[in-house]
mmCIF file of C-alpha atoms and ligand atoms in Angstrom:
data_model
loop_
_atom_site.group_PDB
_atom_site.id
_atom_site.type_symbol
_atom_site.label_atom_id
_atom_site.label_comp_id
_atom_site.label_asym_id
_atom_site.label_seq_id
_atom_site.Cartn_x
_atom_site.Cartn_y
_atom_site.Cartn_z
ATOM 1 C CA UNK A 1 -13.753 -7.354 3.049
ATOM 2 C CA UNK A 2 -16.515 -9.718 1.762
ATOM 3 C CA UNK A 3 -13.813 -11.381 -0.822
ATOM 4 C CA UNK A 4 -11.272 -11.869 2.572
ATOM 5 C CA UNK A 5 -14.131 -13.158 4.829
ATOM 6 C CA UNK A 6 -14.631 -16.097 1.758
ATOM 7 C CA UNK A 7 -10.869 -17.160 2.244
ATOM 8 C CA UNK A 8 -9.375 -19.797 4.560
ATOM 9 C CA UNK A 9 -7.387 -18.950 7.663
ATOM 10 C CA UNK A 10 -3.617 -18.288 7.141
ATOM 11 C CA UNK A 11 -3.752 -18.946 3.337
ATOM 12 C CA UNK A 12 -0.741 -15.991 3.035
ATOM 13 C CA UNK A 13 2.479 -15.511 3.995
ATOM 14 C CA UNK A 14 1.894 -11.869 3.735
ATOM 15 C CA UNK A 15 -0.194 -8.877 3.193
ATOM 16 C CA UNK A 16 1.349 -6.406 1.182
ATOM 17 C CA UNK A 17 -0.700 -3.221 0.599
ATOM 18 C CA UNK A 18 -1.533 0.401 -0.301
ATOM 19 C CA UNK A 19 -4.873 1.176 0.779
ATOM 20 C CA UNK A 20 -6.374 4.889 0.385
ATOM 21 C CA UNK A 21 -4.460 7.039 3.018
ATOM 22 C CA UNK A 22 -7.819 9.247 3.260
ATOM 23 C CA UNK A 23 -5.174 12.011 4.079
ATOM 24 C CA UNK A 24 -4.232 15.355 1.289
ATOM 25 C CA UNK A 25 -5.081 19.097 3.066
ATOM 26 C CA UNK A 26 -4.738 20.191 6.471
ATOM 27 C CA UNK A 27 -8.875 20.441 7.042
ATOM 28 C CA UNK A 28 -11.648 17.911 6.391
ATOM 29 C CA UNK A 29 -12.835 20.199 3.605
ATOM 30 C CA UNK A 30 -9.144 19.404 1.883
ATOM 31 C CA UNK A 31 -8.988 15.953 2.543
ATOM 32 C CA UNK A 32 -12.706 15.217 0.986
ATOM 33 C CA UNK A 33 -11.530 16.648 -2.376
ATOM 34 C CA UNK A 34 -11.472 14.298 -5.134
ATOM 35 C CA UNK A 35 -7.934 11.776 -5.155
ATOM 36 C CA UNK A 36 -7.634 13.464 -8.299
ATOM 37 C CA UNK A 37 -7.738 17.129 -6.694
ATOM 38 C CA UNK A 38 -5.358 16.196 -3.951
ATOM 39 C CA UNK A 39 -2.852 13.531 -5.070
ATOM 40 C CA UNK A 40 -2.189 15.623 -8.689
ATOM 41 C CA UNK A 41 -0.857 18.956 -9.568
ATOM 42 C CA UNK A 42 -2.969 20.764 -12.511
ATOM 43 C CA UNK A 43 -0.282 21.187 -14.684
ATOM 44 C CA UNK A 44 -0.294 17.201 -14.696
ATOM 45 C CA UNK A 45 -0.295 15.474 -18.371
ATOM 46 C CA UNK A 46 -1.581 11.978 -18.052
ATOM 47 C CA UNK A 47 -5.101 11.180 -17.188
ATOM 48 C CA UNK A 48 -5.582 8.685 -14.100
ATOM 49 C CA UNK A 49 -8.716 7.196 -13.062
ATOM 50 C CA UNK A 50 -10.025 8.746 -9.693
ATOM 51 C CA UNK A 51 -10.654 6.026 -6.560
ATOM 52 C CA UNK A 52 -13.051 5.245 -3.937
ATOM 53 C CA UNK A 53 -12.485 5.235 -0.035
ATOM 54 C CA UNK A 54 -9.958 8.355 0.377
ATOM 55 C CA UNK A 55 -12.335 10.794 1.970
ATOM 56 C CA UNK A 56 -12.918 9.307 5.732
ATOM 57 C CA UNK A 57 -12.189 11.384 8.607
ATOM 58 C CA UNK A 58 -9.709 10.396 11.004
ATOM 59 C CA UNK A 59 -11.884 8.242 13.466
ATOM 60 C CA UNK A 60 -13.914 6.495 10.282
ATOM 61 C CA UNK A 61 -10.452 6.017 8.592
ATOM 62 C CA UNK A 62 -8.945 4.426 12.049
ATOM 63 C CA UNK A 63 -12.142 2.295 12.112
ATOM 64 C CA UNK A 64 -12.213 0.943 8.883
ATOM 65 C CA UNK A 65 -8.568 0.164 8.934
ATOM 66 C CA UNK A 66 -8.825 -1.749 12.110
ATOM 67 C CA UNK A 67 -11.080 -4.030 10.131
ATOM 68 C CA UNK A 68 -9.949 -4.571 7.306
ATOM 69 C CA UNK A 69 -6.301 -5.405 9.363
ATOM 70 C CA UNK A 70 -8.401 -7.912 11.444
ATOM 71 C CA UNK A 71 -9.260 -9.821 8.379
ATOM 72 C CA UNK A 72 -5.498 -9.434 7.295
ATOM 73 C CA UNK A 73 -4.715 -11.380 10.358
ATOM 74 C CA UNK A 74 -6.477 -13.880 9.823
ATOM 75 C CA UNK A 75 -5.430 -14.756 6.484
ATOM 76 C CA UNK A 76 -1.666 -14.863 7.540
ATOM 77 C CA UNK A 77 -0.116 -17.487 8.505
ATOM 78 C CA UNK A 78 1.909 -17.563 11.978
ATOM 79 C CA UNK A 79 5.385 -15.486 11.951
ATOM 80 C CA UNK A 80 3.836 -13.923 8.606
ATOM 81 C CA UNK A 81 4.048 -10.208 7.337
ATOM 82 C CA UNK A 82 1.829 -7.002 6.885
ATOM 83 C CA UNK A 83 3.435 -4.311 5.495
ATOM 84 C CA UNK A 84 1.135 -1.340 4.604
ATOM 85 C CA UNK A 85 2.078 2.056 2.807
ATOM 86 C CA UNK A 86 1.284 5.168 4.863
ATOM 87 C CA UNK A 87 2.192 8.695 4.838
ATOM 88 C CA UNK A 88 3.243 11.193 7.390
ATOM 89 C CA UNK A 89 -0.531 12.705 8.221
ATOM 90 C CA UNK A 90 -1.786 8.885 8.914
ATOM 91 C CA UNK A 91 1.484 7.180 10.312
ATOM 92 C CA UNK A 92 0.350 7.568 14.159
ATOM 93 C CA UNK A 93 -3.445 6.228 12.966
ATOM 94 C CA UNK A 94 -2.055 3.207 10.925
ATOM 95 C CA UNK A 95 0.193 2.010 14.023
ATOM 96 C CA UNK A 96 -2.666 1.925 16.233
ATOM 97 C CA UNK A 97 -4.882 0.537 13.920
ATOM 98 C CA UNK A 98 -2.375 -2.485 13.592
ATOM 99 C CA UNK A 99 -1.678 -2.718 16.609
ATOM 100 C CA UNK A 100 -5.388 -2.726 17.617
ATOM 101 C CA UNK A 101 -5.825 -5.275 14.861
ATOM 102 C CA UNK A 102 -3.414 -7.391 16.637
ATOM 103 C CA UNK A 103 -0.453 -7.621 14.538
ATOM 104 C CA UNK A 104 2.919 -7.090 16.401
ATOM 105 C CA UNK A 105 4.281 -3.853 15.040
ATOM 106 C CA UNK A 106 8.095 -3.978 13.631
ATOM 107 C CA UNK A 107 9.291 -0.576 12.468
ATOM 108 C CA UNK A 108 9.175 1.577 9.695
ATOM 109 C CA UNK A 109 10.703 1.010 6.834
ATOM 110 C CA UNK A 110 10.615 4.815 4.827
ATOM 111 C CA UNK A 111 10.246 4.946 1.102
ATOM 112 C CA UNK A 112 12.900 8.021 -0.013
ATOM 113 C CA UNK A 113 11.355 9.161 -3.173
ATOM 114 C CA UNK A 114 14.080 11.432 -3.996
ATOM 115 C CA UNK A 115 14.451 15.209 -4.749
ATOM 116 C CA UNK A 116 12.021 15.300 -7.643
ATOM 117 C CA UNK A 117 9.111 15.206 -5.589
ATOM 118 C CA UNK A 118 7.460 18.018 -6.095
ATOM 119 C CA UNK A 119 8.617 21.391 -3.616
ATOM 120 C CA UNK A 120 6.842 23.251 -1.788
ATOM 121 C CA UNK A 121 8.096 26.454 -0.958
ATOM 122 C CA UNK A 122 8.988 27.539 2.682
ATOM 123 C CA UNK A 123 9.076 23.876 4.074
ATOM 124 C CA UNK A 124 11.042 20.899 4.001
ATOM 125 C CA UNK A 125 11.083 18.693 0.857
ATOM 126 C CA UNK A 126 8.052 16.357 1.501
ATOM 127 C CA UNK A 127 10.153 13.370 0.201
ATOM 128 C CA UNK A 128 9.067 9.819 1.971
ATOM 129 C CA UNK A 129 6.221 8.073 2.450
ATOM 130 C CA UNK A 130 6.705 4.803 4.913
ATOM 131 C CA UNK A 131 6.078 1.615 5.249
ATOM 132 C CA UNK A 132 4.712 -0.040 8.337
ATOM 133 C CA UNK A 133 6.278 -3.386 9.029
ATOM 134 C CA UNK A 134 3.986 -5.706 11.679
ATOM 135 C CA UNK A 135 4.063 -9.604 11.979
ATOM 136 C CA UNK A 136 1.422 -11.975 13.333
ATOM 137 C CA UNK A 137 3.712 -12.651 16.574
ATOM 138 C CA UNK A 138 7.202 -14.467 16.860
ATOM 139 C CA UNK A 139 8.947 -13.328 13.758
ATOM 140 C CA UNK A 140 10.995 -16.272 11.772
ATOM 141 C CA UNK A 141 14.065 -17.259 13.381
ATOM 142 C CA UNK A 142 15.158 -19.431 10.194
ATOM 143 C CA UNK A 143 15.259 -16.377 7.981
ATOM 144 C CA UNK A 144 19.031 -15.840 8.313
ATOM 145 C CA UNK A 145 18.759 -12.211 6.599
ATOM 146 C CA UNK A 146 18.834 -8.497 7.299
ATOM 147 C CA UNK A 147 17.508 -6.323 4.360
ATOM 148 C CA UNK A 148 18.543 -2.571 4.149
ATOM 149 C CA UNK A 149 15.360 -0.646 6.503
ATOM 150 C CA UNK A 150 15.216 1.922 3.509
ATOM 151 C CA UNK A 151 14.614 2.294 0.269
ATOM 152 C CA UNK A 152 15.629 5.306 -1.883
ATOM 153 C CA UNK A 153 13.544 5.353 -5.061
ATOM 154 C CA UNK A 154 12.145 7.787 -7.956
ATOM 155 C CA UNK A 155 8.661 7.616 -9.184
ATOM 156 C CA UNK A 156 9.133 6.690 -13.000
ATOM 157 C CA UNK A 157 6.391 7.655 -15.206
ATOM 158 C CA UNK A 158 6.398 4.708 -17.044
ATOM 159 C CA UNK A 159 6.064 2.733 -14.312
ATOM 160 C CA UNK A 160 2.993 4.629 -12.900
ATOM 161 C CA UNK A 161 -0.043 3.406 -13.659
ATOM 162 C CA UNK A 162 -2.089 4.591 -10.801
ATOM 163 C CA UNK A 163 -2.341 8.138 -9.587
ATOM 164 C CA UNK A 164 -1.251 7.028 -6.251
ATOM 165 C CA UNK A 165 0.822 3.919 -7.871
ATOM 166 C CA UNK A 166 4.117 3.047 -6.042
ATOM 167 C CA UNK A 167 7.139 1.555 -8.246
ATOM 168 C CA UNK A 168 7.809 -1.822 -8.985
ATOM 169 C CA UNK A 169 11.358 -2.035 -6.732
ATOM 170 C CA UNK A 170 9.886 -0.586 -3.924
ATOM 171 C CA UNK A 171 7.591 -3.242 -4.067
ATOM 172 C CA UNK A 172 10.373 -5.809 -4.773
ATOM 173 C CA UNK A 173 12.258 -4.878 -1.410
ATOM 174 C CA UNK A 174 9.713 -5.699 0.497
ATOM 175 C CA UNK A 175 9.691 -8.780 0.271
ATOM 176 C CA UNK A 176 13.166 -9.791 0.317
ATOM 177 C CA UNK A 177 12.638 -10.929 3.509
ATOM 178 C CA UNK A 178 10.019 -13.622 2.565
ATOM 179 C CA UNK A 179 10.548 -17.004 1.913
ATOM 180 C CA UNK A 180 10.746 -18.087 -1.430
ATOM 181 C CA UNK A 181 7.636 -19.099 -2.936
ATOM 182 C CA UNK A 182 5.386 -17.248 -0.661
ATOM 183 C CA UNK A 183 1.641 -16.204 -1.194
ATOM 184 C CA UNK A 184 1.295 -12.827 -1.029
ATOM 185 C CA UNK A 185 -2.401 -10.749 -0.567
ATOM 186 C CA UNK A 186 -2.738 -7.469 -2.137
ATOM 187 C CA UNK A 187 -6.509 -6.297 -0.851
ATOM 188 C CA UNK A 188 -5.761 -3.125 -2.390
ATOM 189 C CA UNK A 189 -4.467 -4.187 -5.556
ATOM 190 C CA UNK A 190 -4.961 -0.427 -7.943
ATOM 191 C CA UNK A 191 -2.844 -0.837 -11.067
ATOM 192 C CA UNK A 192 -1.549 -4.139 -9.554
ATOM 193 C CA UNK A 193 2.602 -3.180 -8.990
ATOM 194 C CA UNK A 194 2.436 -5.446 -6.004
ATOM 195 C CA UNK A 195 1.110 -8.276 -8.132
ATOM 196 C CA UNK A 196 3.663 -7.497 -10.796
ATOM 197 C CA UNK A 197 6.650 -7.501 -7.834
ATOM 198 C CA UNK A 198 5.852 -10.569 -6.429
ATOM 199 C CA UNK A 199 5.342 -12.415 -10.358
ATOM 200 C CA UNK A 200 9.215 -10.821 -11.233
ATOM 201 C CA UNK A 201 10.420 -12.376 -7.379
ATOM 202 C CA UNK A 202 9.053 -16.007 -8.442
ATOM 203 C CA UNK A 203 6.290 -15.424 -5.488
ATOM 204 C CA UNK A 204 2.505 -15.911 -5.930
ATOM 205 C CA UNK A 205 -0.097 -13.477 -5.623
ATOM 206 C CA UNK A 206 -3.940 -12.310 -5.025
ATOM 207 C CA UNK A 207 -5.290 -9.062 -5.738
ATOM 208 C CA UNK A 208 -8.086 -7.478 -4.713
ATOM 209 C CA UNK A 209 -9.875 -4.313 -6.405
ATOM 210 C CA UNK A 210 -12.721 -2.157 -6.090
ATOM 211 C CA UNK A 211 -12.375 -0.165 -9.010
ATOM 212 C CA UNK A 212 -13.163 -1.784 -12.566
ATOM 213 C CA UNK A 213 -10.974 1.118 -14.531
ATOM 214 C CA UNK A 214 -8.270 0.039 -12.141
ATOM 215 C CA UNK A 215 -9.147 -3.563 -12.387
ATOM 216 C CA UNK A 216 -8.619 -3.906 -15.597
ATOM 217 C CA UNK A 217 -5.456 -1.791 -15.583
ATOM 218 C CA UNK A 218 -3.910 -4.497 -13.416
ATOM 219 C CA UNK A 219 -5.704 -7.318 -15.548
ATOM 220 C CA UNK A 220 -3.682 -5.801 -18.653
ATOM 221 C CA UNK A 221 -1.077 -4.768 -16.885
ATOM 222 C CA UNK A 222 -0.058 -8.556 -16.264
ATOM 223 C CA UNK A 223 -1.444 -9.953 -19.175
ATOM 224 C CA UNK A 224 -4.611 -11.557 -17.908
ATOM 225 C CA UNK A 225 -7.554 -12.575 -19.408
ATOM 226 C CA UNK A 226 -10.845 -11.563 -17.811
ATOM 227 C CA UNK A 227 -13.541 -14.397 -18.106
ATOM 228 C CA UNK A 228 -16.545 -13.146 -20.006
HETATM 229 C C1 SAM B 301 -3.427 3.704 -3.090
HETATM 230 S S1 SAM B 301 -4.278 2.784 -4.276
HETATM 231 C C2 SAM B 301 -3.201 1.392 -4.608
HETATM 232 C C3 SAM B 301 -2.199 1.684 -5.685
HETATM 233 C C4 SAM B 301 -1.275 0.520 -5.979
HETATM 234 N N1 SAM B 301 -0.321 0.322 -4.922
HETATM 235 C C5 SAM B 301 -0.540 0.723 -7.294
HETATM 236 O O1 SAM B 301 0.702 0.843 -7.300
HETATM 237 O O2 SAM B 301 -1.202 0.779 -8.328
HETATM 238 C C6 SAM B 301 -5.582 2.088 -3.345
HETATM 239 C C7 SAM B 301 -6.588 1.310 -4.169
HETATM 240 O O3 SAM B 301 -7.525 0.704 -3.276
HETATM 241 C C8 SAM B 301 -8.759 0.603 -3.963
HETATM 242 N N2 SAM B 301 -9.830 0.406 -2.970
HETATM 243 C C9 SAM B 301 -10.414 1.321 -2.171
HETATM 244 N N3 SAM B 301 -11.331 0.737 -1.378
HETATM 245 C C10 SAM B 301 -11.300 -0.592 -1.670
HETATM 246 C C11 SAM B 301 -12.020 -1.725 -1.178
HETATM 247 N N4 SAM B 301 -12.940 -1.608 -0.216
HETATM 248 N N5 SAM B 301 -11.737 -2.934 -1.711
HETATM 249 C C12 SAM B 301 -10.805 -3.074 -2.696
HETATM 250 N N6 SAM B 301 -10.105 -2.028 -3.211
HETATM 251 C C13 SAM B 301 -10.349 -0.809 -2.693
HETATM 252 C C14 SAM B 301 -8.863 1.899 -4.735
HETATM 253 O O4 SAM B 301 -9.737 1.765 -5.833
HETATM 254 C C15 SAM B 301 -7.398 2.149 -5.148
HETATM 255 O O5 SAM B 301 -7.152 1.713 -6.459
#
């Protein structure tokens, strides 16, 4: 939030972001277990760094995302986008922290990641996680299109380089819908897939990232050099 209070008003066309979803367990004791605890099954073989931020409780988490979605605001432009990842424990706390915020809430957009998420036994295949769609009022009237409100996509290990990370296309669809050549903020930026979407869609992007393992995932990831 200090970066995003340095930056001028409406300098984006949108936000585009995966912050922590402090969620994982059905008590606080379960949800304040380590990302790498809750997000990873022990049989897992590749070693991700862990992340900050994931262990608020539901009125801290509500809190902190109403700020952070104030300073979102800000930075978009009129008739712009945020679209933030969520899953099904912290979809009813993420609308009404937008909302709160002041962005006009669209709809949902779900993320199908397929059948090879992993089962659990006795329940229903805990398959999506969603995508919360809001504009800073009026939406565009000159945008003459009508993109496809879901998005049916595997998690590809290649293409994971987060433990949380989300896939490139998923990315990508998002922001059909934006004009070309837009400015996109990622303030949540992990392994940097949003950064690497909008660079393949001919947009322009700024990420923001707390962790340095993660930083310089991202920074490598898109072929950066780091000043020294
Ligand atoms: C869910 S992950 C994003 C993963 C990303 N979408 C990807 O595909 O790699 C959320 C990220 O937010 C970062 N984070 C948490 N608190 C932050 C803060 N206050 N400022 C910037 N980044 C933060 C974490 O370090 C973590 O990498």
């Amino acid at each position: 939030m200090s970066l995003m209070s340095t930056m001028p008003d409406g300098s984006y066309d949108a936000v585009i972001t995966d912050p922590p979803y402090a969620t994982g367990g059905t008590s606080s004791a379960a949800r304040a277990q380590d990302p790498r605890v809750k997000y990873q099954s022990s049989t897992a073989l590749k070693y991700y760094p862990t992340f900050a931020n994931d262990c608020r409780d539901q009125r801290t988490h509500l809190m902190w995302s109403v700020r952070w979605m104030e300073q979102a605001l800000r930075l978009t432009r009129p008739g712009g986008w945020l679209m933030v990842f969520s899953d099904w424990r912290q979809l009813p706390i993420t609308s009404d922290a937008l909302q709160i915020a002041g962005w006009t809430w669209r709809g949902i957009i779900p993320w199908d990641k397929t059948e090879c998420c992993r089962p659990q036994l006795g329940t229903y295949r805990n398959q999506a996680e969603y995508v919360l769609t809001a504009t800073r009022g009026g939406i565009d009237k000159s945008v003459r299109l009508c993109p496809p409100g879901v998005v049916r996509e595997p998690i590809r290990a290649r293409d994971k380089l987060h433990l949380t990370g989300k896939p490139v296309p998923v990315m990508e669809h998002l922001m059909t819908i934006l004009p070309a050549g837009s400015r996109i903020l990622d303030p949540f930026a992990g392994s940097g897939t949003t950064l690497v979407a909008a660079r393949n869609k001919g947009h322009t992007a700024v990420g923001i990232e707390l962790s340095s393992d993660y930083h310089r995932i991202a920074t490598d990831r898109l072929g950066l050099v780091l000043p020294a």
